[in-house]
CSV table of C-alpha atoms in Angstrom, one decimal:
chain,number,residue,atom,x,y,z
A,1,MET,CA,-19.1,-7.0,-2.9
A,2,ILE,CA,-19.1,-7.6,-6.6
A,3,ARG,CA,-19.0,-11.1,-8.0
A,4,HIS,CA,-17.7,-11.4,-11.5
A,5,THR,CA,-18.1,-14.7,-13.4
A,6,LEU,CA,-16.8,-15.8,-16.8
A,7,SER,CA,-18.0,-18.9,-18.6
A,8,PHE,CA,-16.3,-19.9,-21.8
A,9,ARG,CA,-15.6,-22.6,-24.5
A,10,PHE,CA,-12.5,-23.0,-26.5
A,11,LYS,CA,-12.6,-23.3,-30.3
A,12,ASP,CA,-12.7,-26.9,-31.3
A,13,GLU,CA,-9.4,-26.6,-33.3
A,14,VAL,CA,-7.4,-25.1,-30.4
A,15,PRO,CA,-4.7,-27.7,-29.4
A,16,ALA,CA,-4.6,-29.0,-25.9
A,17,GLU,CA,-1.3,-27.4,-25.1
A,18,VAL,CA,-2.6,-23.9,-26.1
A,19,ARG,CA,-5.7,-24.4,-23.9
A,20,GLU,CA,-3.5,-25.4,-20.9
A,21,SER,CA,-1.4,-22.3,-21.5
A,22,VAL,CA,-4.4,-20.0,-21.5
A,23,LEU,CA,-5.8,-21.6,-18.3
A,24,ALA,CA,-2.3,-21.3,-16.7
A,25,THR,CA,-2.3,-17.6,-17.5
A,26,LEU,CA,-5.7,-17.1,-16.0
A,27,ALA,CA,-4.4,-18.8,-12.8
A,28,THR,CA,-1.8,-16.0,-12.4
A,29,PHE,CA,-4.5,-13.3,-12.3
A,30,PRO,CA,-4.9,-13.2,-8.5
A,31,ASP,CA,-1.2,-12.3,-8.2
A,32,ARG,CA,-1.2,-9.8,-11.1
A,33,TYR,CA,-4.4,-8.1,-9.9
A,34,PRO,CA,-4.3,-7.6,-6.1
A,35,ALA,CA,-7.9,-6.3,-5.9
A,36,MET,CA,-9.1,-9.8,-6.8
A,37,ARG,CA,-10.6,-11.9,-4.0
A,38,ASN,CA,-11.8,-15.5,-3.7
A,39,TRP,CA,-10.6,-16.4,-7.3
A,40,SER,CA,-11.6,-19.8,-8.5
A,41,MET,CA,-11.7,-21.6,-11.9
A,42,GLY,CA,-12.7,-25.1,-13.0
A,43,GLN,CA,-14.0,-27.3,-15.8
A,44,ASN,CA,-17.8,-27.5,-16.3
A,45,ILE,CA,-19.1,-30.7,-14.8
A,46,SER,CA,-22.8,-30.0,-15.3
A,47,THR,CA,-24.9,-32.7,-17.0
A,48,ARG,CA,-27.7,-30.2,-17.7
A,49,ASP,CA,-25.9,-27.6,-19.8
A,50,THR,CA,-22.6,-28.2,-21.6
A,51,THR,CA,-22.6,-24.9,-23.6
A,52,PHE,CA,-19.4,-23.9,-21.8
A,53,THR,CA,-16.5,-26.0,-20.9
A,54,HIS,CA,-14.9,-23.8,-18.2
A,55,ALA,CA,-15.9,-21.1,-15.7
A,56,MET,CA,-14.0,-18.6,-13.6
A,57,SER,CA,-15.3,-16.6,-10.6
A,58,VAL,CA,-13.8,-13.8,-8.7
A,59,GLU,CA,-14.9,-11.1,-6.3
A,60,PHE,CA,-14.0,-7.4,-5.9
A,61,ALA,CA,-14.7,-5.1,-3.0
A,62,THR,CA,-16.1,-2.4,-5.3
A,63,ASN,CA,-17.2,-1.9,-8.8
A,64,ASP,CA,-14.3,0.5,-9.3
A,65,ASP,CA,-11.9,-2.3,-8.5
A,66,LEU,CA,-13.7,-4.5,-11.1
A,67,LEU,CA,-13.5,-1.8,-13.7
A,68,GLY,CA,-9.9,-1.1,-12.9
A,69,TYR,CA,-9.1,-4.7,-13.6
A,70,LEU,CA,-11.2,-4.9,-16.8
A,71,ARG,CA,-9.8,-1.6,-18.2
A,72,SER,CA,-6.2,-2.2,-17.3
A,73,ASP,CA,-3.7,-2.3,-20.2
A,74,SER,CA,-2.5,-5.8,-19.3
A,75,HIS,CA,-6.0,-7.2,-19.2
A,76,GLU,CA,-7.0,-5.6,-22.5
A,77,SER,CA,-3.8,-6.8,-24.1
A,78,PHE,CA,-4.5,-10.4,-22.8
A,79,VAL,CA,-8.0,-10.3,-24.2
A,80,ARG,CA,-6.9,-8.9,-27.6
A,81,GLU,CA,-3.8,-11.1,-28.2
A,82,THR,CA,-4.4,-14.3,-26.3
A,83,TRP,CA,-8.1,-14.7,-25.5
A,84,ARG,CA,-10.2,-13.8,-28.5
A,85,PRO,CA,-8.2,-15.9,-31.0
A,86,VAL,CA,-8.9,-19.2,-29.1
A,87,ILE,CA,-12.4,-18.7,-27.6
A,88,ALA,CA,-15.5,-19.8,-29.4
A,89,GLN,CA,-18.1,-18.6,-27.0
A,90,GLN,CA,-18.3,-16.8,-23.6
A,91,ALA,CA,-20.7,-15.3,-21.1
A,92,ILE,CA,-19.9,-12.7,-18.5
A,93,THR,CA,-21.9,-11.6,-15.5
A,94,ALA,CA,-21.2,-9.3,-12.7
A,95,TYR,CA,-23.5,-8.5,-9.8
A,96,GLU,CA,-23.4,-6.8,-6.4
A,97,TYR,CA,-24.3,-8.7,-3.3
A,98,THR,CA,-24.2,-8.4,0.5
A,99,GLU,CA,-22.5,-11.1,2.4
A,100,ARG,CA,-24.8,-13.0,4.8
A,101,PRO,CA,-24.1,-12.1,8.4
A,102,GLU,CA,-23.4,-15.6,9.4
A,103,ALA,CA,-20.8,-16.0,6.6
A,104,ALA,CA,-19.1,-12.7,7.6
A,105,ALA,CA,-19.1,-13.8,11.3
A,106,ARG,CA,-17.4,-17.1,10.3
A,107,ARG,CA,-14.8,-15.3,8.3
A,108,ALA,CA,-14.1,-12.9,11.2
A,109,LEU,CA,-13.8,-15.9,13.6
A,110,GLN,CA,-11.4,-17.6,11.3
A,111,MET,CA,-9.3,-14.4,11.1
A,112,THR,CA,-9.1,-14.2,14.9
A,113,LYS,CA,-7.8,-17.8,15.2
A,114,SER,CA,-4.3,-16.8,14.3
A,115,GLU,CA,-2.1,-17.0,17.4
A,116,ARG,CA,0.8,-14.9,16.1
A,117,PRO,CA,1.6,-11.6,17.8
A,118,ARG,CA,-0.4,-8.8,16.3
A,119,GLY,CA,1.4,-5.7,14.9
A,120,PRO,CA,0.2,-2.1,14.4
A,121,TYR,CA,-2.8,-1.8,12.1
A,122,GLY,CA,-1.5,0.8,9.6
A,123,MET,CA,0.4,4.1,9.1
A,124,GLU,CA,-1.5,7.3,9.9
A,125,TYR,CA,1.0,10.2,9.8
A,126,ALA,CA,4.5,11.5,9.7
A,127,ARG,CA,5.8,14.4,11.8
A,128,ILE,CA,8.3,16.6,9.9
A,129,GLU,CA,10.3,19.5,11.1
A,130,VAL,CA,10.7,22.1,8.3
A,131,PRO,CA,12.6,25.4,7.9
A,132,ASP,CA,9.9,27.1,5.8
A,133,MET,CA,6.3,26.2,7.0
A,134,GLN,CA,4.4,28.1,4.4
A,135,ALA,CA,6.5,26.8,1.4
A,136,THR,CA,6.0,23.3,2.7
A,137,ILE,CA,2.2,23.7,3.1
A,138,ASP,CA,2.0,25.1,-0.5
A,139,PHE,CA,4.0,22.2,-1.8
A,140,LEU,CA,1.9,19.6,0.0
A,141,GLU,CA,-1.4,21.2,-1.0
A,142,TYR,CA,-0.6,21.6,-4.7
A,143,HIS,CA,1.7,18.7,-5.5
A,144,VAL,CA,0.5,16.0,-3.1
A,145,GLY,CA,-3.1,17.0,-2.8
A,146,LEU,CA,-3.4,17.3,1.0
A,147,GLN,CA,-5.8,19.7,2.7
A,148,LEU,CA,-4.6,22.1,5.4
A,149,GLU,CA,-6.8,21.7,8.5
A,150,GLN,CA,-5.1,23.6,11.2
A,151,ARG,CA,-2.1,25.9,11.5
A,152,THR,CA,-0.4,27.9,14.2
A,153,ASP,CA,3.0,29.5,14.4
A,154,GLU,CA,4.3,26.2,15.9
A,155,TYR,CA,2.7,23.4,13.8
A,156,ALA,CA,0.3,22.6,11.0
A,157,TYR,CA,-1.9,19.5,10.3
A,158,LEU,CA,-2.7,18.4,6.7
A,159,ARG,CA,-4.9,15.4,5.8
A,160,ALA,CA,-5.5,13.2,2.9
A,161,ASP,CA,-8.7,11.3,3.7
A,162,ILE,CA,-11.0,11.2,6.8
A,163,GLU,CA,-8.1,10.5,9.3
A,164,HIS,CA,-7.3,13.6,11.4
A,165,HIS,CA,-4.0,14.2,9.6
A,166,SER,CA,-1.4,12.4,7.6
A,167,ILE,CA,1.3,15.0,7.8
A,168,GLU,CA,2.2,17.2,10.9
A,169,LEU,CA,4.6,20.0,10.2
A,170,ILE,CA,6.7,21.5,13.0
A,171,ASN,CA,8.1,25.0,12.4
A,172,ALA,CA,11.9,24.7,12.7
A,173,PRO,CA,13.5,27.7,11.1
A,174,GLU,CA,16.9,26.7,12.5
A,175,ARG,CA,17.0,23.7,10.2
A,176,GLU,CA,18.4,23.9,6.7
A,177,ASN,CA,16.4,21.0,5.4
A,178,GLY,CA,13.2,19.2,6.4
A,179,TRP,CA,13.6,16.2,8.8
A,180,THR,CA,11.2,13.5,9.7
A,181,VAL,CA,11.2,13.0,13.5
A,182,ALA,CA,8.2,10.7,14.1
A,183,VAL,CA,5.8,8.3,12.4
A,184,GLY,CA,2.4,7.3,13.8
A,185,TYR,CA,0.7,3.9,13.5
A,186,SER,CA,-2.8,3.0,14.6
A,187,VAL,CA,-3.5,-0.2,16.6
A,188,GLU,CA,-6.6,-2.3,16.3
A,189,ASN,CA,-7.7,-2.3,19.9
A,190,GLU,CA,-6.6,-1.9,23.5
A,191,GLU,CA,-5.6,-5.5,23.9
A,192,VAL,CA,-3.1,-5.3,21.0
A,193,LEU,CA,-1.8,-2.0,22.3
A,194,GLU,CA,-1.1,-3.6,25.7
A,195,GLN,CA,0.6,-6.5,24.0
A,196,LEU,CA,2.9,-4.1,22.1
A,197,ARG,CA,3.6,-2.2,25.3
A,198,LYS,CA,4.7,-5.4,27.0
A,199,ARG,CA,6.9,-6.5,24.1
A,200,VAL,CA,8.6,-3.0,24.2
A,201,LEU,CA,9.3,-3.3,27.9
A,202,ASN,CA,10.5,-6.9,27.6
A,203,ALA,CA,12.9,-5.8,24.9
A,204,GLY,CA,14.4,-3.4,27.5
A,205,LEU,CA,13.2,-0.3,25.7
A,206,GLU,CA,11.8,2.8,27.2
A,207,VAL,CA,8.0,3.4,26.9
A,208,LEU,CA,7.6,7.1,26.2
A,209,PRO,CA,4.4,9.2,26.4
A,210,LEU,CA,2.7,10.4,23.2
A,211,GLN,CA,3.3,13.9,22.1
A,212,GLU,CA,0.7,16.0,24.0
A,213,ARG,CA,-1.3,17.1,21.0
A,214,GLN,CA,-1.4,13.5,19.6
A,215,ALA,CA,-2.6,12.2,23.0
A,216,ALA,CA,-5.6,14.4,22.7
A,217,LEU,CA,-6.4,13.0,19.2
A,218,CYS,CA,-6.7,9.3,20.2
A,219,ASP,CA,-8.0,7.2,23.1
A,220,ASN,CA,-4.7,5.6,24.3
A,221,GLY,CA,-1.2,5.1,23.2
A,222,PHE,CA,2.6,5.4,23.8
A,223,ALA,CA,5.8,6.0,21.9
A,224,VAL,CA,9.1,4.2,21.5
A,225,LYS,CA,12.3,5.1,19.7
A,226,ASP,CA,13.6,2.8,17.0
A,227,PRO,CA,17.4,2.0,16.9
A,228,ASP,CA,18.1,5.2,15.0
A,229,GLY,CA,16.1,7.4,17.4
A,230,LEU,CA,13.1,7.8,15.1
A,231,ILE,CA,10.0,8.1,17.3
A,232,VAL,CA,7.3,5.5,16.6
A,233,GLU,CA,3.9,6.5,18.1
A,234,LEU,CA,1.3,3.7,18.6
A,235,PHE,CA,-2.3,4.4,19.6
A,236,THR,CA,-6.0,3.4,19.4
A,237,GLU,CA,-9.0,5.3,18.0
A,238,PHE,CA,-7.3,8.0,16.0
A,239,GLN,CA,-9.8,10.8,15.4
A,240,GLU,CA,-11.6,11.0,12.0
A,241,TYR,CA,-13.6,13.6,10.1
A,242,ALA,CA,-17.1,12.8,8.9
A,243,GLU,CA,-16.1,13.4,5.3
A,244,ALA,CA,-13.0,13.3,3.1
A,245,PRO,CA,-11.7,16.6,1.8
A,246,HIS,CA,-13.7,17.9,-1.1
A,247,ILE,CA,-10.6,17.8,-3.4
A,248,GLU,CA,-10.9,15.9,-6.7
A,249,ILE,CA,-7.3,14.9,-7.0
A,250,ARG,CA,-6.0,13.9,-3.6
A,251,PRO,CA,-4.4,10.8,-1.9
A,252,LEU,CA,-6.7,8.2,-0.4
A,253,ASP,CA,-4.1,6.9,2.1
A,254,LEU,CA,-0.7,7.3,3.6
A,255,VAL,CA,0.8,3.9,3.0
A,256,HIS,CA,4.3,3.7,4.3
A,257,PRO,CA,7.6,5.3,5.1
A,258,PHE,CA,10.9,4.1,3.6
A,259,ILE,CA,13.6,4.3,6.2
A,260,ALA,CA,17.4,4.2,5.5
A,261,THR,CA,19.5,3.0,8.3
A,262,SER,CA,23.0,2.0,9.2
A,263,ARG,CA,21.5,-0.3,11.9
A,264,TYR,CA,19.8,-2.6,9.4
A,265,GLU,CA,19.7,-5.9,11.4
A,266,GLU,CA,18.9,-4.1,14.6
A,267,SER,CA,16.1,-2.2,13.0
A,268,LEU,CA,14.6,-5.4,11.5
A,269,ASP,CA,14.7,-7.0,14.9
A,270,PHE,CA,12.9,-4.0,16.5
A,271,TYR,CA,10.2,-3.7,13.9
A,272,THR,CA,9.5,-7.4,13.5
A,273,ASN,CA,10.2,-9.0,16.8
A,274,VAL,CA,9.2,-6.1,19.1
A,275,LEU,CA,6.5,-4.3,17.1
A,276,GLY,CA,5.2,-7.3,15.2
A,277,PHE,CA,5.5,-6.1,11.5
A,278,LEU,CA,5.4,-9.1,9.1
A,279,HIS,CA,8.0,-9.7,6.3
A,280,SER,CA,6.5,-9.4,2.8
A,281,ASP,CA,9.6,-9.4,0.5
A,282,TYR,CA,13.3,-8.8,0.5
A,283,VAL,CA,15.8,-7.3,-2.0
A,284,VAL,CA,18.7,-9.4,-0.8
A,285,GLY,CA,21.4,-7.4,1.1
A,286,SER,CA,19.5,-4.1,0.5
A,287,THR,CA,15.9,-3.7,1.5
A,288,THR,CA,13.2,-5.5,3.5
A,289,PHE,CA,9.5,-4.7,3.0
A,290,LEU,CA,7.3,-5.1,6.1
A,291,ARG,CA,3.5,-5.0,6.4
A,292,CYS,CA,0.9,-4.2,9.1
A,293,GLU,CA,-2.5,-5.6,9.8
A,294,ASP,CA,-4.1,-3.4,7.1
A,295,ARG,CA,-2.5,-5.8,4.7
A,296,TYR,CA,-0.8,-3.3,2.4
A,297,HIS,CA,2.2,-5.1,0.8
A,298,HIS,CA,4.4,-2.9,2.9
A,299,SER,CA,3.5,-0.4,5.6
A,300,LEU,CA,7.3,0.1,6.2
A,301,ALA,CA,10.4,-0.5,4.1
A,302,ILE,CA,13.9,-0.6,5.6
A,303,GLN,CA,17.0,-0.1,3.5
A,304,LYS,CA,20.6,-0.9,4.5
A,305,ASN,CA,22.6,2.4,4.3
A,306,THR,CA,25.6,4.2,5.7
A,307,GLU,CA,23.4,6.8,7.4
A,308,HIS,CA,19.9,7.2,8.8
A,309,TYR,CA,17.0,9.2,7.3
A,310,VAL,CA,13.4,8.8,6.2
A,311,ALA,CA,13.9,8.5,2.5
A,312,HIS,CA,10.3,8.8,1.3
A,313,LEU,CA,6.7,8.7,2.3
A,314,CYS,CA,4.2,6.9,0.0
A,315,PHE,CA,0.7,8.2,-0.7
A,316,ALA,CA,-1.8,6.0,-2.6
A,317,MET,CA,-3.9,8.0,-5.1
A,318,LYS,CA,-7.3,7.1,-6.4
A,319,SER,CA,-6.1,6.1,-9.9
A,320,LEU,CA,-3.2,6.0,-12.3
A,321,ASP,CA,-4.8,9.0,-14.0
A,322,HIS,CA,-4.5,11.0,-10.8
A,323,VAL,CA,-0.9,10.0,-10.4
A,324,MET,CA,-0.2,11.2,-13.9
A,325,ARG,CA,-2.1,14.5,-13.4
A,326,MET,CA,0.1,15.2,-10.3
A,327,ARG,CA,3.2,14.4,-12.4
A,328,ALA,CA,2.0,16.9,-14.9
A,329,ARG,CA,1.6,19.5,-12.2
A,330,ALA,CA,5.2,18.8,-11.1
A,331,LEU,CA,6.5,19.1,-14.6
A,332,TYR,CA,4.5,22.3,-15.2
A,333,LYS,CA,5.7,24.0,-12.0
A,334,GLY,CA,9.2,22.6,-12.2
A,335,ALA,CA,8.9,20.7,-8.9
A,336,PRO,CA,11.9,18.4,-8.7
A,337,ILE,CA,11.0,14.8,-9.8
A,338,ALA,CA,13.6,12.6,-8.0
A,339,SER,CA,12.5,9.4,-9.7
A,340,ASP,CA,10.1,9.3,-12.6
A,341,ILE,CA,7.5,6.6,-13.4
A,342,VAL,CA,8.4,3.3,-11.7
A,343,ASN,CA,6.5,0.0,-11.9
A,344,HIS,CA,7.4,-1.6,-8.6
A,345,SER,CA,8.2,-5.3,-8.7
A,346,ALA,CA,7.3,-6.1,-5.1
A,347,SER,CA,4.2,-4.1,-4.5
A,348,THR,CA,2.9,-3.8,-8.1
A,349,SER,CA,2.3,-0.1,-7.7
A,350,ILE,CA,3.1,2.5,-10.3
A,351,ALA,CA,4.5,5.7,-8.9
A,352,PHE,CA,6.7,8.7,-9.2
A,353,TYR,CA,8.7,10.7,-6.6
A,354,MET,CA,9.2,14.4,-5.9
A,355,HIS,CA,11.9,15.7,-3.6
A,356,ASP,CA,12.7,19.1,-2.3
A,357,LEU,CA,15.2,19.0,0.6
A,358,ARG,CA,13.4,21.9,2.4
A,359,PHE,CA,10.3,19.7,2.8
A,360,GLY,CA,11.9,16.6,4.2
A,361,PRO,CA,11.6,13.2,2.5
A,362,ARG,CA,10.7,12.3,-1.0
A,363,PHE,CA,7.0,12.2,-1.6
A,364,GLU,CA,5.9,9.1,-3.6
A,365,LEU,CA,2.5,9.2,-5.3
A,366,CYS,CA,1.3,5.7,-6.4
A,367,ASP,CA,-1.5,3.7,-7.7
A,368,ARG,CA,-2.3,-0.1,-7.4
A,369,HIS,CA,-0.3,-0.8,-4.3
A,370,ARG,CA,-0.9,-4.5,-3.6
A,371,VAL,CA,-3.2,-5.4,-0.7
A,372,PHE,CA,-3.0,-9.0,0.5
A,373,THR,CA,-6.2,-11.0,1.0
A,374,PRO,CA,-6.8,-12.1,4.7
A,375,GLU,CA,-5.6,-15.6,3.7
A,376,GLU,CA,-2.4,-14.2,2.0
A,377,HIS,CA,-1.7,-12.0,5.0
A,378,GLU,CA,-1.5,-15.1,7.3
A,379,THR,CA,0.3,-17.5,4.8
A,380,HIS,CA,2.5,-15.3,2.5
A,381,ARG,CA,6.0,-16.5,2.1
A,382,PRO,CA,8.4,-13.6,1.5
A,383,ARG,CA,10.4,-13.6,-1.8
A,384,ARG,CA,14.1,-13.2,-1.7
A,385,MET,CA,14.9,-11.1,-4.8
A,386,PRO,CA,18.4,-10.5,-6.1
A,387,ALA,CA,19.8,-6.9,-5.9
A,388,ASP,CA,18.8,-6.2,-9.5
A,389,PRO,CA,17.1,-2.9,-10.6
A,390,ARG,CA,14.5,-5.0,-12.3
A,391,ASN,CA,13.5,-6.3,-8.9
A,392,ILE,CA,12.7,-2.7,-8.0
A,393,ASP,CA,11.2,-1.6,-11.3
A,394,VAL,CA,10.0,-4.1,-13.8
A,395,TRP,CA,10.3,-1.5,-16.5
A,396,ARG,CA,14.1,-1.3,-16.1
A,397,PRO,CA,15.9,-2.7,-19.1
A,398,ALA,CA,18.9,-4.5,-17.6
A,399,SER,CA,20.5,-5.9,-14.5
A,400,ASP,CA,23.2,-3.2,-14.5
A,401,ASP,CA,20.9,-0.2,-15.0
A,402,TRP,CA,21.0,1.6,-11.7
A,403,GLY,CA,20.8,5.1,-13.3
A,404,ARG,CA,17.6,6.4,-11.7
A,405,PHE,CA,18.3,5.3,-8.2
């Protein structure tokens, strides 16, 4: 863990209302920078040293997270335009520390006290039937950054990080376009898996066996069909490699599918009341964002539509630079960009989308997808946002600008 502290004193001539405005802006940082943890700020009450009037403390999981915050355009703009003109003196420290075992144990105990039903942990893979296996592999390797691990005439596995695979391709030459037939979610432990199985049975749904190959890649699991017939596979102990692929520009994680459905309310009931996904945010009358136990803002999004299909799969990249390098590849090779750079209002991620019908859904490459803190995960109140394009992309200019969607 990295603890970052900032001690500061305002210039004497700065009016009280300006000081309050700056402090209020600092208080918004945990929402604006999702990598922040345990943020706090207060007035100096020391009687030994009154050099500084205020102090702020925040923690980051890694030094890269800290540097990402410090080097972000929004932070640098704040420092240049708002901070420096009013601050007389400041001191900044950052240091790495290891949490004491008893503190970590207390935190783990507090996290287990929640009595709500547990949902899946996080998304692991999508299974896609494609008409042209080799063309799809070439696309996923070059334009998404995945690594091919295994291929037969029937199927292929490609992975992003240490998990066994994030995309499974099924050879389906009879299809004209690619089609997502299944998604896979890991589950924290056998107890949660059994709870999920019971909730599926209590809902009157059929518990299906895992695909045979997938059953060999995990300890235990089962499958169930959602209201549109999409297969959802749930399992424990998904196999992992010892190392991530030795590819410089690649995804770090498969974050979520975005599912369009004509059975919107029925799908929401299935994923929340049966499988235990949690509501994160809504675009009223249009889309619901749902999260898993891995605390990504959404591990699943459901859109009200007149038909059913998996609209896109989202991969998180290492940095915005890597997103833009992949975008440059797409432009250079003429890969179809379905939606160009978007600054997502709900998840705070910046992304672009590629889409070739032969390969199935759109592929979203993003950076800075919001991850809730453990406390936020248990207490977050979903926002109900109007159906306005600015509530999808904060860089959209007006409420009637639906051109890119």
